[in-house]
Amino acid sequence: MFKRVFIIIVVSSLLVGCWDERLYKNLSVVSLVGIEGQIGEMKAYYAYPTSPDDPTQYVVIESAGLSPRDLRNNADLKVEQSLDLSELSTILISAETAKNPIYNFLDIYYRNPQNPITSKIALTEGSVKQYIDIKQKLPSDVGEYYQRFIESFERNTIFPKVTLKRTASLLFDKGKDLVLPYIKRDEEKGTPVAAGLSLFNDQVFTGTILDVKESLLLVLLSSGKATNAKISYLWENGDKKSPVSIDVIKVKKKWEIEEKGSTATIHLNYKLNVNIEEFPHDRLYEDKTRKELQGFLTKKVQEDVEKLLVKLQEAPSDALGIGRKIRAFHPKVWDEKWGEKFATLTLKPKITVSITRTGILE
């Protein structure tokens, strides 16, 4: 009997409450944050729902300050409830702001254990305010809207899967550079438009932006296909023109590094197995037509990859992660100033496109 009473007393003492309990009725739960300006003169925008029954109704709190932490403190002075970022879905950063070391603006999101590390990050063309204060009615909470917007392009292999956590690892990765989604604005509707990927060198945005097709090729070459990977070209056969659209089924890659003293030639070999999704010319059951189309697609993808690699080296931005292999297996070629060294390497891509599927018609 004594033991039972003793156990009940001990257990009861452990159930008195949580020391870090936070009540939602005392908080304004922010789902979207926008950042612009430079350290010393910054602005931030915090969006949170105003109605529990309709999360599409939201208010935007604007704050000015010296640093991201100062912005947050000043924003708390403008709301009736404390701002809470435990459900933060998306962080938008002005492209001009990202031309400075971007970690300076993200540091506070890593230091607070209550902040999620799964938040999406994107750069915006122009002020982030216009991307937050959308006039049209949204189908969901504004932060969730941007999260789903970015995720849709991840599924289409245009954006890589980059979260707050992934961004941190790449910012301190000596062998691979960060890329972030780049968003423009539809001037007529005021809604976001995916414009491609922004290239970074170390922690700084280089100012170079890949268009949508270049972004898709980069993600394919770097990490492979997501759910879909569709590319379109115009096939010309004599005086006849026919559109051809493909969906990449599988990507096989093999890199070979030919070391030459303190430099190297990188052979980037890729084989793309594809499905033909559009080809009104048809007649793919004929070996001649099939071989001609495979040759055409191989040539076009090869040309596009060559242009992409030139753009990466001119930035310079090693978004493919070539530096990881160089650092691990070719220390004579490696240089601590990897961006400068990457720009001098000889990159030789070799692309092969193989038509694996042609649809239901033969």
PDB file of C-alpha atoms in Angstrom, residues 14 37 80 92 162 184 246 316-317 323 337 355:
ATOM      1  CA  LEU A  14       5.614  15.046 -12.859  1.00  0.00           C
ATOM      2  CA  GLY A  37      17.781  45.549 -47.509  1.00  0.00           C
ATOM      3  CA  GLU A  80      -1.328  42.597 -30.016  1.00  0.00           C
ATOM      4  CA  LEU A  92      11.352  35.138 -49.397  1.00  0.00           C
ATOM      5  CA  VAL A 162      15.943  23.036 -50.972  1.00  0.00           C
ATOM      6  CA  LYS A 184       9.200  36.932 -60.742  1.00  0.00           C
ATOM      7  CA  ILE A 246       9.893  14.219 -74.124  1.00  0.00           C
ATOM      8  CA  PRO A 316      31.158  30.987 -61.367  1.00  0.00           C
ATOM      9  CA  SER A 317      28.991  28.488 -59.493  1.00  0.00           C
ATOM     10  CA  GLY A 323      34.357  20.142 -56.323  1.00  0.00           C
ATOM     11  CA  LYS A 337      39.248  29.324 -53.657  1.00  0.00           C
ATOM     12  CA  ILE A 355      13.913   6.612 -76.833  1.00  0.00           C
TER      13      ILE A 355
END
